[in-house]
Every structure is written in structure tokens, then in C-alpha cells.
CSV table of C-alpha atoms and ligand atoms in Angstrom, one decimal:
chain,number,residue,atom,x,y,z
A,1,MET,CA,-0.1,-0.4,0.3
A,2,LEU,CA,3.0,2.4,0.9
A,3,GLY,CA,4.3,1.3,-2.5
A,4,VAL,CA,1.1,2.4,-4.6
A,5,LEU,CA,0.9,5.6,-2.6
A,6,ARG,CA,4.3,6.9,-3.2
A,7,GLN,CA,3.9,6.2,-6.7
A,8,ALA,CA,0.9,8.3,-6.8
A,9,GLY,CA,2.6,10.7,-5.2
A,10,TYR,CA,1.9,10.8,-2.0
A,11,PRO,CA,4.5,11.8,1.0
A,12,ILE,CA,4.4,9.4,3.6
A,13,THR,CA,5.2,9.6,7.1
A,14,SER,CA,5.2,7.0,10.1
A,15,ASP,CA,4.5,9.9,12.6
A,16,PRO,CA,0.3,10.1,13.0
A,17,ALA,CA,0.5,13.9,14.5
A,18,ARG,CA,1.8,15.0,11.1
A,19,ALA,CA,0.1,13.1,8.2
A,20,GLU,CA,-3.5,14.5,6.9
A,21,ILE,CA,-5.1,10.8,6.1
A,22,LEU,CA,-4.0,8.1,8.7
A,23,ILE,CA,-4.2,4.8,7.4
A,24,VAL,CA,-4.4,1.9,10.2
A,25,ASN,CA,-4.1,-1.8,9.2
A,26,THR,CA,-5.2,-4.3,11.0
A,27,CYS,CA,-5.3,-7.5,12.3
A,28,GLY,CA,-8.9,-9.6,12.9
A,29,PHE,CA,-8.5,-13.5,13.8
A,30,ILE,CA,-8.4,-13.7,17.2
A,31,ALA,CA,-10.5,-11.7,20.1
A,32,LYS,CA,-7.1,-10.0,21.2
A,33,ALA,CA,-6.5,-9.3,17.8
A,34,LYS,CA,-9.5,-7.6,17.3
A,35,GLU,CA,-9.8,-5.6,20.6
A,36,GLU,CA,-6.3,-4.2,20.0
A,37,ALA,CA,-7.0,-3.1,15.7
A,38,ILE,CA,-10.0,-1.3,17.5
A,39,GLY,CA,-8.1,0.4,20.2
A,40,VAL,CA,-5.4,1.7,17.8
A,41,LEU,CA,-8.9,3.0,15.5
A,42,LEU,CA,-10.0,4.9,18.1
A,43,ASP,CA,-6.3,6.3,19.6
A,44,ALA,CA,-6.4,7.0,15.5
A,45,ALA,CA,-9.2,9.1,15.9
A,46,ARG,CA,-7.9,11.4,18.2
A,47,TYR,CA,-5.4,12.6,15.6
A,48,LYS,CA,-8.6,14.3,13.6
A,49,THR,CA,-9.6,17.1,16.4
A,50,GLU,CA,-6.1,17.3,18.0
A,51,GLY,CA,-4.0,17.2,15.1
A,52,VAL,CA,-3.8,17.8,11.1
A,53,CYS,CA,-5.4,14.2,10.2
A,54,ARG,CA,-8.4,15.2,8.2
A,55,SER,CA,-9.1,11.5,7.1
A,56,LEU,CA,-8.9,7.9,8.7
A,57,ILE,CA,-8.7,4.9,6.7
A,58,ALA,CA,-9.1,1.3,8.7
A,59,ALA,CA,-7.5,-1.0,6.1
A,60,GLY,CA,-7.1,-5.3,6.1
A,61,CYS,CA,-8.4,-8.1,7.7
A,62,LEU,CA,-10.5,-6.3,10.5
A,63,VAL,CA,-12.5,-4.6,8.0
A,64,GLN,CA,-12.6,-7.8,5.4
A,65,ARG,CA,-14.1,-9.7,8.2
A,66,TYR,CA,-16.7,-7.0,9.7
A,67,ALA,CA,-17.0,-4.3,7.4
A,68,ASP,CA,-20.2,-4.0,7.9
A,69,ALA,CA,-20.6,-3.7,11.9
A,70,LEU,CA,-17.6,-1.5,12.0
A,71,ARG,CA,-19.1,1.1,9.5
A,72,GLU,CA,-22.2,1.1,11.9
A,73,GLU,CA,-20.1,1.2,14.8
A,74,MET,CA,-17.3,3.8,14.0
A,75,PRO,CA,-18.3,6.7,12.6
A,76,GLU,CA,-14.9,7.8,13.7
A,77,VAL,CA,-13.6,6.2,10.2
A,78,ASP,CA,-14.3,7.6,7.1
A,79,ALA,CA,-13.1,4.5,4.3
A,80,PHE,CA,-12.5,1.1,4.9
A,81,ILE,CA,-10.8,-1.0,2.9
A,82,GLY,CA,-10.4,-4.9,2.8
A,83,VAL,CA,-7.4,-7.1,1.7
A,84,THR,CA,-8.5,-7.8,-1.9
A,85,GLU,CA,-8.1,-4.5,-2.2
A,86,TYR,CA,-5.0,-2.8,-1.0
A,87,PRO,CA,-4.1,-2.0,-5.0
A,88,ARG,CA,-6.8,0.4,-5.2
A,89,ILE,CA,-5.8,2.4,-2.0
A,90,ALA,CA,-4.7,5.1,-3.7
A,91,ASP,CA,-7.9,5.7,-5.5
A,92,LEU,CA,-9.4,5.3,-2.4
A,93,VAL,CA,-7.3,7.9,-0.7
A,94,ALA,CA,-8.3,10.1,-3.5
A,95,SER,CA,-11.6,9.2,-2.8
A,96,VAL,CA,-11.9,10.6,0.8
A,97,THR,CA,-10.0,13.7,0.0
A,98,ALA,CA,-12.4,14.7,-2.9
A,99,ALA,CA,-15.5,14.2,-0.4
A,100,ARG,CA,-13.7,16.0,2.5
A,101,LEU,CA,-13.4,18.8,0.0
A,102,ASN,CA,-16.5,18.4,-1.9
A,103,GLY,CA,-18.1,19.1,1.8
A,104,GLU,CA,-19.4,15.6,2.2
A,105,LEU,CA,-17.5,15.5,5.8
A,106,THR,CA,-18.4,18.0,8.9
A,107,PRO,CA,-16.6,19.8,10.2
A,108,ASP,CA,-14.7,17.3,13.1
A,109,GLY,CA,-14.1,15.3,10.5
A,110,ILE,CA,-17.0,12.6,10.7
A,111,ARG,CA,-18.8,12.1,7.5
A,112,ALA,CA,-21.1,10.3,5.8
A,113,PRO,CA,-21.2,8.5,3.9
A,114,THR,CA,-18.3,6.0,4.5
A,115,ILE,CA,-16.2,5.4,1.3
A,116,THR,CA,-15.5,1.4,1.3
A,117,ALA,CA,-14.0,-1.0,-0.8
A,118,VAL,CA,-14.2,-4.5,0.5
A,119,SER,CA,-14.6,-7.5,-1.6
A,120,PRO,CA,-14.4,-11.1,-1.5
A,121,ALA,CA,-11.1,-13.2,-1.9
A,122,THR,CA,-12.1,-16.5,-4.2
A,123,ALA,CA,-10.0,-19.1,-6.2
A,124,SER,CA,-9.5,-16.3,-9.5
A,125,THR,CA,-8.2,-12.9,-6.6
A,126,PRO,CA,-4.6,-12.6,-7.4
A,127,VAL,CA,-2.1,-13.1,-4.3
A,128,PHE,CA,-1.5,-8.9,-3.8
A,129,GLU,CA,1.9,-8.8,-5.0
A,130,CYS,CA,4.5,-5.9,-5.7
A,131,ALA,CA,4.6,-4.5,-9.2
A,132,PRO,CA,7.7,-4.6,-11.0
A,133,ASP,CA,7.7,-0.7,-10.9
A,134,THR,CA,5.7,-0.3,-7.5
A,135,PRO,CA,8.8,1.1,-4.6
A,136,ARG,CA,8.3,-1.4,-1.6
A,137,ILE,CA,8.4,0.2,1.4
A,138,THR,CA,9.0,-1.3,4.4
A,139,THR,CA,7.9,-0.2,7.9
A,140,HIS,CA,10.4,-2.2,10.2
A,141,PRO,CA,14.3,-1.3,10.2
A,142,GLY,CA,16.6,-4.9,9.6
A,143,ALA,CA,17.4,-5.5,6.3
A,144,PHE,CA,15.1,-8.4,5.6
A,145,ALA,CA,12.1,-8.5,4.0
A,146,TYR,CA,8.9,-10.4,4.0
A,147,ILE,CA,7.9,-11.6,0.5
A,148,ARG,CA,4.2,-13.0,0.5
A,149,ILE,CA,4.3,-16.1,-1.8
A,150,ALA,CA,0.5,-17.2,-1.6
A,151,ASP,CA,-2.2,-16.5,0.3
A,152,GLY,CA,-5.3,-17.9,1.7
A,153,CYS,CA,-6.2,-21.8,2.8
A,154,ASP,CA,-8.0,-24.6,2.2
A,155,ASN,CA,-6.8,-26.8,5.3
A,156,ARG,CA,-10.2,-25.8,7.3
A,157,CYS,CA,-8.3,-26.3,10.9
A,158,SER,CA,-12.2,-26.0,13.2
A,159,TYR,CA,-11.1,-23.0,15.0
A,160,CYS,CA,-9.4,-20.7,12.4
A,161,ALA,CA,-11.4,-17.4,10.9
A,162,ILE,CA,-8.0,-17.1,8.8
A,163,PRO,CA,-9.8,-19.0,5.8
A,164,SER,CA,-13.3,-16.8,5.8
A,165,ILE,CA,-11.0,-13.9,5.9
A,166,ARG,CA,-8.5,-14.3,3.0
A,167,GLY,CA,-10.6,-17.3,1.0
A,168,PRO,CA,-9.1,-20.0,-0.7
A,169,PHE,CA,-5.5,-20.9,-1.4
A,170,ARG,CA,-3.6,-19.5,-4.6
A,171,SER,CA,-0.1,-19.3,-5.1
A,172,ARG,CA,2.2,-17.2,-6.6
A,173,SER,CA,4.5,-18.6,-9.4
A,174,MET,CA,7.7,-19.5,-9.2
A,175,ASP,CA,8.7,-16.9,-11.6
A,176,SER,CA,7.4,-13.7,-10.0
A,177,VAL,CA,8.6,-14.9,-6.5
A,178,LEU,CA,12.3,-15.0,-7.8
A,179,ASP,CA,12.1,-11.6,-9.6
A,180,GLU,CA,10.8,-9.8,-7.1
A,181,SER,CA,13.0,-11.7,-4.6
A,182,ALA,CA,15.9,-10.3,-7.3
A,183,ARG,CA,14.6,-6.7,-7.0
A,184,ARG,CA,14.5,-6.5,-3.0
A,185,VAL,CA,18.2,-7.7,-3.1
A,186,ASP,CA,19.2,-5.7,-5.6
A,187,ASP,CA,17.7,-2.7,-3.1
A,188,GLY,CA,20.0,-4.3,-0.6
A,189,VAL,CA,17.7,-6.3,1.7
A,190,LYS,CA,20.0,-9.6,2.7
A,191,GLU,CA,17.1,-11.6,4.1
A,192,LEU,CA,14.2,-12.7,2.2
A,193,VAL,CA,11.1,-14.2,4.7
A,194,TYR,CA,8.7,-15.8,2.2
A,195,ILE,CA,5.6,-16.0,4.3
A,196,ALA,CA,2.1,-17.2,3.6
A,197,GLN,CA,-0.9,-19.1,5.7
A,198,ASP,CA,0.7,-22.8,4.5
A,199,VAL,CA,4.3,-21.9,2.7
A,200,THR,CA,4.3,-25.7,2.3
A,201,ARG,CA,1.2,-25.5,-0.3
A,202,PHE,CA,3.9,-23.2,-2.5
A,203,SER,CA,2.9,-23.6,-6.3
A,204,MET,CA,1.2,-27.0,-5.5
A,205,LYS,CA,-2.1,-27.8,-7.4
A,206,ASP,CA,-4.8,-30.2,-6.1
A,207,GLY,CA,-3.3,-34.0,-6.7
A,208,ASP,CA,0.5,-33.0,-7.1
A,209,PRO,CA,2.7,-35.7,-5.0
A,210,ILE,CA,3.2,-34.0,-2.2
A,211,ALA,CA,6.5,-35.7,-1.5
A,212,ARG,CA,8.3,-33.5,-3.8
A,213,SER,CA,8.5,-29.6,-2.1
A,214,ARG,CA,8.1,-26.5,-4.7
A,215,LEU,CA,8.9,-24.7,-1.6
A,216,ALA,CA,12.1,-26.9,-1.3
A,217,LEU,CA,13.0,-25.5,-4.9
A,218,LEU,CA,12.3,-22.3,-4.6
A,219,LEU,CA,14.9,-21.7,-1.9
A,220,GLN,CA,17.3,-23.9,-3.1
A,221,ARG,CA,16.7,-21.2,-6.3
A,222,ALA,CA,16.0,-17.9,-4.1
A,223,ALA,CA,19.7,-18.8,-2.1
A,224,ARG,CA,22.2,-18.8,-6.0
A,225,LEU,CA,20.6,-15.0,-6.9
A,226,PRO,CA,23.2,-12.9,-7.4
A,227,GLY,CA,23.7,-11.3,-3.8
A,228,GLU,CA,23.6,-14.2,-1.9
A,229,PRO,CA,20.9,-13.6,-0.2
A,230,TRP,CA,19.6,-15.6,3.0
A,231,VAL,CA,16.3,-17.0,2.8
A,232,ARG,CA,13.7,-18.4,5.1
A,233,ALA,CA,10.4,-19.7,4.8
A,234,LEU,CA,7.9,-19.3,7.9
A,235,TYR,CA,4.6,-21.0,8.5
A,236,CYS,CA,5.0,-24.7,7.8
A,237,HIS,CA,2.1,-27.3,7.7
A,238,PRO,CA,3.2,-30.5,9.4
A,239,ALA,CA,1.6,-32.6,6.8
A,240,ARG,CA,3.4,-31.5,4.0
A,241,VAL,CA,7.1,-31.0,5.6
A,242,THR,CA,8.9,-33.5,3.0
A,243,ASP,CA,12.2,-34.8,3.6
A,244,ASP,CA,13.3,-32.9,0.4
A,245,LEU,CA,11.9,-29.9,2.2
A,246,LEU,CA,14.1,-31.2,5.2
A,247,ASP,CA,17.0,-31.8,3.2
A,248,THR,CA,17.0,-28.3,1.3
A,249,LEU,CA,16.4,-26.2,4.5
A,250,ALA,CA,19.2,-28.5,6.7
A,251,ASN,CA,22.3,-28.3,4.1
A,252,THR,CA,21.8,-25.8,1.1
A,253,PRO,CA,24.2,-22.8,2.0
A,254,GLY,CA,22.1,-19.6,2.4
A,255,VAL,CA,19.1,-21.2,3.5
A,256,CYS,CA,18.5,-20.8,6.8
A,257,PRO,CA,18.3,-24.1,8.9
A,258,TYR,CA,15.4,-23.2,10.6
A,259,LEU,CA,11.8,-25.1,10.7
A,260,ASP,CA,9.2,-22.9,11.9
A,261,VAL,CA,6.1,-25.7,12.0
A,262,PRO,CA,3.3,-24.6,14.3
A,263,LEU,CA,1.6,-28.0,15.8
A,264,GLN,CA,-1.4,-26.5,17.7
A,265,HIS,CA,-0.8,-29.2,19.9
A,266,VAL,CA,0.1,-33.0,20.2
A,267,ASP,CA,-3.2,-34.9,21.5
A,268,ARG,CA,-4.0,-36.9,19.6
A,269,ASP,CA,-8.2,-36.3,20.3
A,270,VAL,CA,-7.6,-32.5,20.4
A,271,LEU,CA,-6.1,-33.0,17.0
A,272,ARG,CA,-8.3,-34.7,15.4
A,273,ARG,CA,-11.5,-31.9,17.0
A,274,MET,CA,-9.3,-29.3,16.1
A,275,ASN,CA,-9.3,-31.0,11.9
A,276,ARG,CA,-5.8,-30.7,12.8
A,277,TRP,CA,-2.7,-33.5,11.2
A,278,GLY,CA,-0.9,-35.8,13.6
A,279,ASP,CA,-0.8,-37.8,16.3
A,280,PRO,CA,2.1,-37.8,19.3
A,281,ASP,CA,4.5,-40.5,17.1
A,282,SER,CA,4.1,-38.8,14.2
A,283,ILE,CA,5.0,-35.4,15.5
A,284,LEU,CA,7.6,-36.8,17.8
A,285,ARG,CA,8.7,-38.5,14.1
A,286,LEU,CA,8.8,-35.5,12.1
A,287,LEU,CA,10.5,-33.7,15.0
A,288,GLU,CA,13.4,-36.3,15.2
A,289,LYS,CA,14.2,-36.2,11.5
A,290,ALA,CA,14.4,-32.4,11.3
A,291,ARG,CA,16.8,-32.2,15.2
A,292,GLY,CA,18.6,-35.0,13.3
A,293,LEU,CA,19.5,-32.5,10.5
A,294,GLY,CA,20.0,-29.8,13.0
A,295,LEU,CA,16.9,-27.9,12.0
A,296,THR,CA,16.3,-24.8,14.5
A,297,LEU,CA,12.7,-25.7,15.5
A,298,ARG,CA,9.9,-22.9,16.3
A,299,THR,CA,6.6,-24.2,17.0
A,300,THR,CA,2.8,-22.9,18.0
A,301,PHE,CA,0.5,-24.3,20.5
A,302,LEU,CA,-3.1,-23.2,21.3
A,303,VAL,CA,-4.5,-24.4,24.7
A,304,GLY,CA,-8.0,-24.4,26.3
A,305,PHE,CA,-9.5,-26.2,23.3
A,306,PRO,CA,-12.9,-27.1,23.7
A,307,GLY,CA,-12.8,-30.7,25.0
A,308,GLU,CA,-9.0,-30.4,26.2
A,309,ASP,CA,-9.1,-31.7,29.4
A,310,GLU,CA,-6.2,-31.9,32.4
A,311,SER,CA,-4.7,-34.5,30.8
A,312,ALA,CA,-4.8,-33.6,27.3
A,313,PHE,CA,-2.9,-30.3,28.7
A,314,ARG,CA,-0.4,-32.5,30.7
A,315,ARG,CA,0.3,-34.6,27.8
A,316,LEU,CA,0.8,-31.9,26.1
A,317,TYR,CA,2.9,-29.9,28.6
A,318,ALA,CA,5.1,-33.2,29.0
A,319,PHE,CA,5.7,-33.3,25.3
A,320,ALA,CA,6.8,-29.6,25.6
A,321,GLU,CA,9.2,-29.9,28.0
A,322,ALA,CA,10.5,-33.4,27.0
A,323,PHE,CA,11.2,-31.9,23.2
A,324,GLY,CA,12.2,-28.9,24.6
A,325,PHE,CA,11.7,-26.8,21.2
A,326,ASP,CA,14.0,-23.7,20.7
A,327,ARG,CA,11.1,-21.6,20.3
A,328,MET,CA,7.5,-22.0,21.4
A,329,GLY,CA,4.7,-19.4,21.3
A,330,ALA,CA,1.7,-20.0,22.3
A,331,PHE,CA,-1.9,-18.5,22.3
A,332,ALA,CA,-5.4,-19.2,24.5
A,333,PHE,CA,-8.2,-20.3,22.2
A,334,SER,CA,-10.6,-17.8,21.3
A,335,PRO,CA,-14.5,-18.8,19.7
A,336,GLU,CA,-14.7,-17.2,16.2
A,337,ASP,CA,-17.4,-16.6,14.5
A,338,GLY,CA,-18.5,-18.8,12.0
A,339,THR,CA,-15.8,-21.4,12.8
A,340,PRO,CA,-17.5,-25.1,14.0
A,341,ALA,CA,-14.8,-25.3,17.2
A,342,ARG,CA,-17.2,-21.8,18.8
A,343,ASP,CA,-19.7,-23.7,19.3
A,344,MET,CA,-18.4,-27.5,20.4
A,345,PRO,CA,-19.3,-28.6,23.4
A,346,ASP,CA,-16.9,-28.9,26.5
A,347,ALA,CA,-15.4,-25.5,26.6
A,348,VAL,CA,-12.6,-24.8,29.0
A,349,PRO,CA,-13.2,-21.8,31.2
A,350,GLU,CA,-11.3,-18.4,29.9
A,351,GLU,CA,-8.7,-19.0,33.5
A,352,ALA,CA,-8.5,-22.3,33.0
A,353,ALA,CA,-6.9,-21.8,29.2
A,354,ALA,CA,-5.2,-18.8,30.7
A,355,GLU,CA,-2.8,-20.7,33.9
A,356,ARG,CA,-2.5,-23.4,31.0
A,357,LEU,CA,-0.8,-20.4,29.0
A,358,ASP,CA,1.2,-19.2,31.7
A,359,ALA,CA,2.3,-22.4,32.2
A,360,LEU,CA,3.0,-23.1,29.1
A,361,MET,CA,5.6,-20.3,28.5
A,362,ARG,CA,6.6,-20.1,31.4
A,363,LEU,CA,8.3,-23.7,31.1
A,364,GLN,CA,9.4,-22.6,27.6
A,365,ARG,CA,11.3,-19.7,29.2
A,366,SER,CA,13.6,-22.4,30.6
A,367,VAL,CA,14.1,-24.3,27.6
A,368,SER,CA,15.0,-21.6,25.6
A,369,LEU,CA,17.8,-20.3,28.2
A,370,SER,CA,19.4,-24.2,28.3
A,371,ARG,CA,19.1,-24.2,24.2
A,372,ASN,CA,20.8,-20.5,24.3
A,373,LYS,CA,23.4,-22.2,26.9
A,374,SER,CA,24.0,-24.8,24.5
A,375,ARG,CA,25.0,-22.2,22.2
A,376,VAL,CA,27.6,-20.6,24.3
A,377,GLY,CA,31.0,-20.8,22.7
A,378,SER,CA,30.4,-21.2,18.8
A,379,LEU,CA,31.3,-19.7,15.9
A,380,GLU,CA,28.0,-18.1,13.9
A,381,ASP,CA,27.4,-15.8,11.3
A,382,VAL,CA,25.2,-12.8,12.5
A,383,LEU,CA,23.1,-10.0,10.2
A,384,VAL,CA,23.8,-6.7,11.3
A,385,GLU,CA,20.7,-5.0,12.1
A,386,ARG,CA,20.8,-1.7,14.3
A,387,ILE,CA,23.2,0.2,16.9
A,388,VAL,CA,22.7,-0.2,20.2
A,389,PRO,CA,22.4,2.9,22.1
A,390,HIS,CA,25.3,3.6,23.8
A,391,GLN,CA,25.7,2.6,28.1
A,392,GLY,CA,27.4,4.1,30.5
A,393,GLY,CA,30.2,1.8,31.1
A,394,GLN,CA,30.2,0.3,27.6
A,395,ARG,CA,33.5,-1.3,25.8
A,396,GLY,CA,33.1,-0.9,22.4
A,397,VAL,CA,29.9,-0.3,19.8
A,398,ILE,CA,26.9,-3.4,21.3
A,399,TYR,CA,25.2,-4.0,17.5
A,400,GLU,CA,21.8,-6.0,17.4
A,401,GLY,CA,21.3,-9.1,14.9
A,402,ARG,CA,20.4,-12.3,14.3
A,403,SER,CA,22.3,-15.4,13.2
A,404,LYS,CA,20.1,-17.8,10.5
A,405,ARG,CA,18.6,-19.4,13.2
A,406,GLU,CA,16.7,-15.9,14.6
A,407,ALA,CA,13.8,-15.5,12.6
A,408,PRO,CA,13.4,-11.9,11.8
A,409,GLU,CA,10.1,-9.8,15.0
A,410,SER,CA,9.5,-13.4,16.6
A,411,ASP,CA,12.9,-15.0,17.9
A,412,GLY,CA,15.3,-13.5,19.9
A,413,VAL,CA,18.3,-11.3,19.1
A,414,VAL,CA,22.0,-11.4,19.3
A,415,ARG,CA,24.0,-8.2,20.4
A,416,VAL,CA,27.3,-8.2,19.1
A,417,ARG,CA,30.5,-5.8,21.0
A,418,SER,CA,32.9,-4.8,18.0
A,419,ALA,CA,36.0,-2.7,18.9
A,420,GLU,CA,35.7,-2.6,15.4
A,421,PRO,CA,32.9,-0.6,13.4
A,422,LEU,CA,30.2,-3.2,11.8
A,423,ALA,CA,28.4,-2.3,8.5
A,424,LEU,CA,24.8,-2.5,8.9
A,425,GLY,CA,23.3,-4.9,6.6
A,426,GLY,CA,26.4,-6.7,6.5
A,427,ILE,CA,27.1,-10.3,7.9
A,428,ALA,CA,29.4,-10.5,11.2
A,429,ARG,CA,31.6,-13.6,12.5
A,430,VAL,CA,30.7,-13.4,16.2
A,431,LYS,CA,31.4,-16.0,18.8
A,432,ILE,CA,28.9,-16.3,21.0
A,433,THR,CA,29.8,-15.6,24.9
A,434,ARG,CA,26.5,-15.7,27.1
A,435,ALA,CA,23.0,-16.8,26.8
A,436,ARG,CA,19.9,-14.8,28.1
A,437,HIS,CA,16.4,-16.3,28.3
A,438,TYR,CA,15.4,-15.4,24.8
A,439,ASP,CA,18.9,-13.7,23.6
A,440,LEU,CA,22.3,-14.3,23.1
A,441,GLU,CA,25.5,-11.8,23.8
A,442,GLY,CA,28.7,-12.1,22.0
A,443,GLU,CA,32.1,-10.8,20.1
A,444,ALA,CA,32.7,-9.8,17.0
A,445,VAL,CA,35.5,-11.8,15.6
A,446,SER,CA,38.2,-11.0,12.4
A,447,ILE,CA,37.0,-13.4,9.6
B,1,SF4,S1,-3.7,-24.3,8.2
B,1,SF4,FE1,-3.1,-22.0,9.8
B,1,SF4,S2,-4.6,-20.1,8.2
B,1,SF4,FE2,-5.3,-22.6,7.2
B,1,SF4,S3,-7.1,-23.1,8.7
B,1,SF4,FE3,-5.5,-23.9,9.6
B,1,SF4,S4,-5.1,-22.1,11.0
B,1,SF4,FE4,-5.9,-21.4,9.4
């Protein structure tokens, strides 16, 4: 959206106090995300009465899901744009501006009628990509870029609203992803992070043999692009993690040896109710194979799902304790409109789910520390991303970055002390000297 707006000639600021038009991109897949999005929209609306802001636009998944209700309940918002309409953002901004200039907006900025651009995602809706002539403007610091390789999902996990928001699974072509990847590397990006609701289905059609992963092929080709970027894939579905994908992750220079595989649970009955793949044995076989190849493992669990009794939760906890994931995230079940799980019997009380979530995350804190400790003394390549502001008594300059074993934003960082200046966006050789619960510390060494 930023690239489309820049191309249309709009100057862009990240300071909401200076913006005449505020665009809030929302998430809407669980209750907490919806609450946060609405809170941010209400905060943003204050700038219309207290600052230079003239128009407020809500974009994204919350809008895609609840446009009608939002239009009713949030008169502060002047326009709504859903996930399939992002390429039209500049037109929408022009319409909002024209409506204001034509006097269709009241003096306090609250207008009628609201402008809405929302259409459902279907099997023929293209996956939104940054067109070759559109500049790509990232909102996060660092030397990485997310690249969406597919959108939508057909997996129909019983708790999940995402298929109803993002539509059925659609994939970009290998060439389109590689072209965009090459452009990002030309722009100076050092790490390409491929994302989708299910990256393991990339470029696969119904009936294709699962055993040959097109994602593996994409990773191999991307790692050979001029500039030799690091390449990472996030959100693998466990049913489609093939041997050739594991081999590619483990043995391809440039490809991060990192498997992010959300499992959601390990109890067989809970998994069936979730409409998810696997059972304790098949999950353990997959994880041991991946660990045997030296991959860093990240997963996500969902606790408090209807029917998860104490013993099912204890099985999950014992599994997480015994296996010791390098990284683990967890969520409490959120009953979502339009999903089968919303009306399932044997609901778990919210307090019990919150306690289970807390217990699991406390366990992971100590597991993470011990996994990090096993790296002390090792020499690792670190992508240097920022300078840590100077603190009193500090010797040398401290930088922050990540090795191939840390995904951006969701994992910890490596803090690197260096006597010599390090280039931001460059790779430094680092001796790991200290483990914290989630982060690591090290010293840069001469290559
Ligand atoms: S695979 Fe992920 S996005 Fe798809 S339905 Fe399941 S939880 Fe939702």
C-alpha cells in the first residue's frame, strides 16, 4: 500500500501527528487482535480533532471480516479497505480527499457517507504482490523483507477464521516470487522471508504429489540469486514437511536451517477436534528427523481448545518439556464467529486456559535458556541490523543482529560487541559468549 501511494505522489510519514490521512492496517483473526485493532483506530481518531489529520482509513483483515459492523459502530472512520483491494488504496485516498473537499465531511471530520472497498477473496483473486514498477517501502527496521508467496488457506482447522477472511488457497508462480526476490536483493535486502498461511503448499495444485516440495525448489533457487541472500520460510504445515524440504533447509548454503512448524497440540483427540494433522508418534518422528539434521525448531500451540481436559493439557506440557523446542509461541483458544469450534461442547473456562498458557510459556522460558546455553562458545554468522545506543561503562560498540537461527520479530536477537565498526546490513563472524533467556551475546571476531 505504501508503494502504491508513493507511486501516486503522496508523501509518507510514520509520525501520526504529521499525517493528514491516517491508514490503520488491522488484524482480525482472534479476539485479542480485534480488540487491539479497534483500540488503535480509536486512538488514531483523536488526531482528527487534536492534530492535522483530516481522514482516517481502516484497512486489512478486521475490515474484510466486519466491514458492515464497523461502518455502523465507528463513524470516526472515513473509509474502509479490505485485503483484496490494497492495489486500489491510492484511488480510495483520492475519493476520501475529494469527499472532504466537496463538503461531504462534517467540520469535525466525521462524514457521511462512508467509502468502502471490500470484496471477498475467491479462487481467482490474485495474490497481492509488489508490482515491478512499484517501490517497496518496509515499515520495519533491519535488512530483511517479507515476501508473500501465497495467500488463503484450504486447511479448515476448526478454530480458524483465516480462510473466511483471506479466501481459498492461491499461489504465486515461482518466477514471480523469484523476480520480486531479485529486486529486493538489488535494493539491499540481505534476508528474504517467505510467508503465507501455508508456505508448504506453494505452487502446488490439487493432486500434485506431496513428496516433491516446490517450496524446497524455491528456497534453493532464491539462495543462488546474485547477492546470495539468506532465505527463510515461515509457517510450514506439518502434513507437508517433506524429506526434500528438510534436506534443503539443512544442507543448502544461504537457506536458514530453521523449521517453523505450528503444531497447535499433540493430543490425538484434541488434534482431531481441531481438524489438524498428526498424533504424538508422527509428530515426534517429524521433529526428531528435523532435529537430527540440525534444524532450529519453532512451533506454536493452542491451549484451552474445547475438550482439552487436564490430562490432554498435561500430555502437551510433558511433550514440550521432553522435546525442548528452541522457540515456542502459544495462544489461548478464542471462539471465533463462523468457525465450527465456536459451538463445540466441553468449553474450557477462560481462567483455566489462561493458566495453561502461562504454565506453558514459563516452561518455555527455561527451555529457551538451556537451548541458548548450548550455543555458548560457538562461532556464528550474524546479520548486523542496528547499533544499540551507548550505555555508561560500555566497552566498544554494541550491535544487534540475528543469526540464521533467529527469525526476525518473533525470535530473540544476538547482541554483538565489536572493537571495530561493523557495517549495518553486513554479516559479522561472532563468538557467542553469553546466553540470556531469549537473546544471545557475543564478540565479533576477525574473519
Ligand atoms: S492452516 Fe493455519 S491459516 Fe489454515 S486453517 Fe489452519 S490455522 Fe488457519
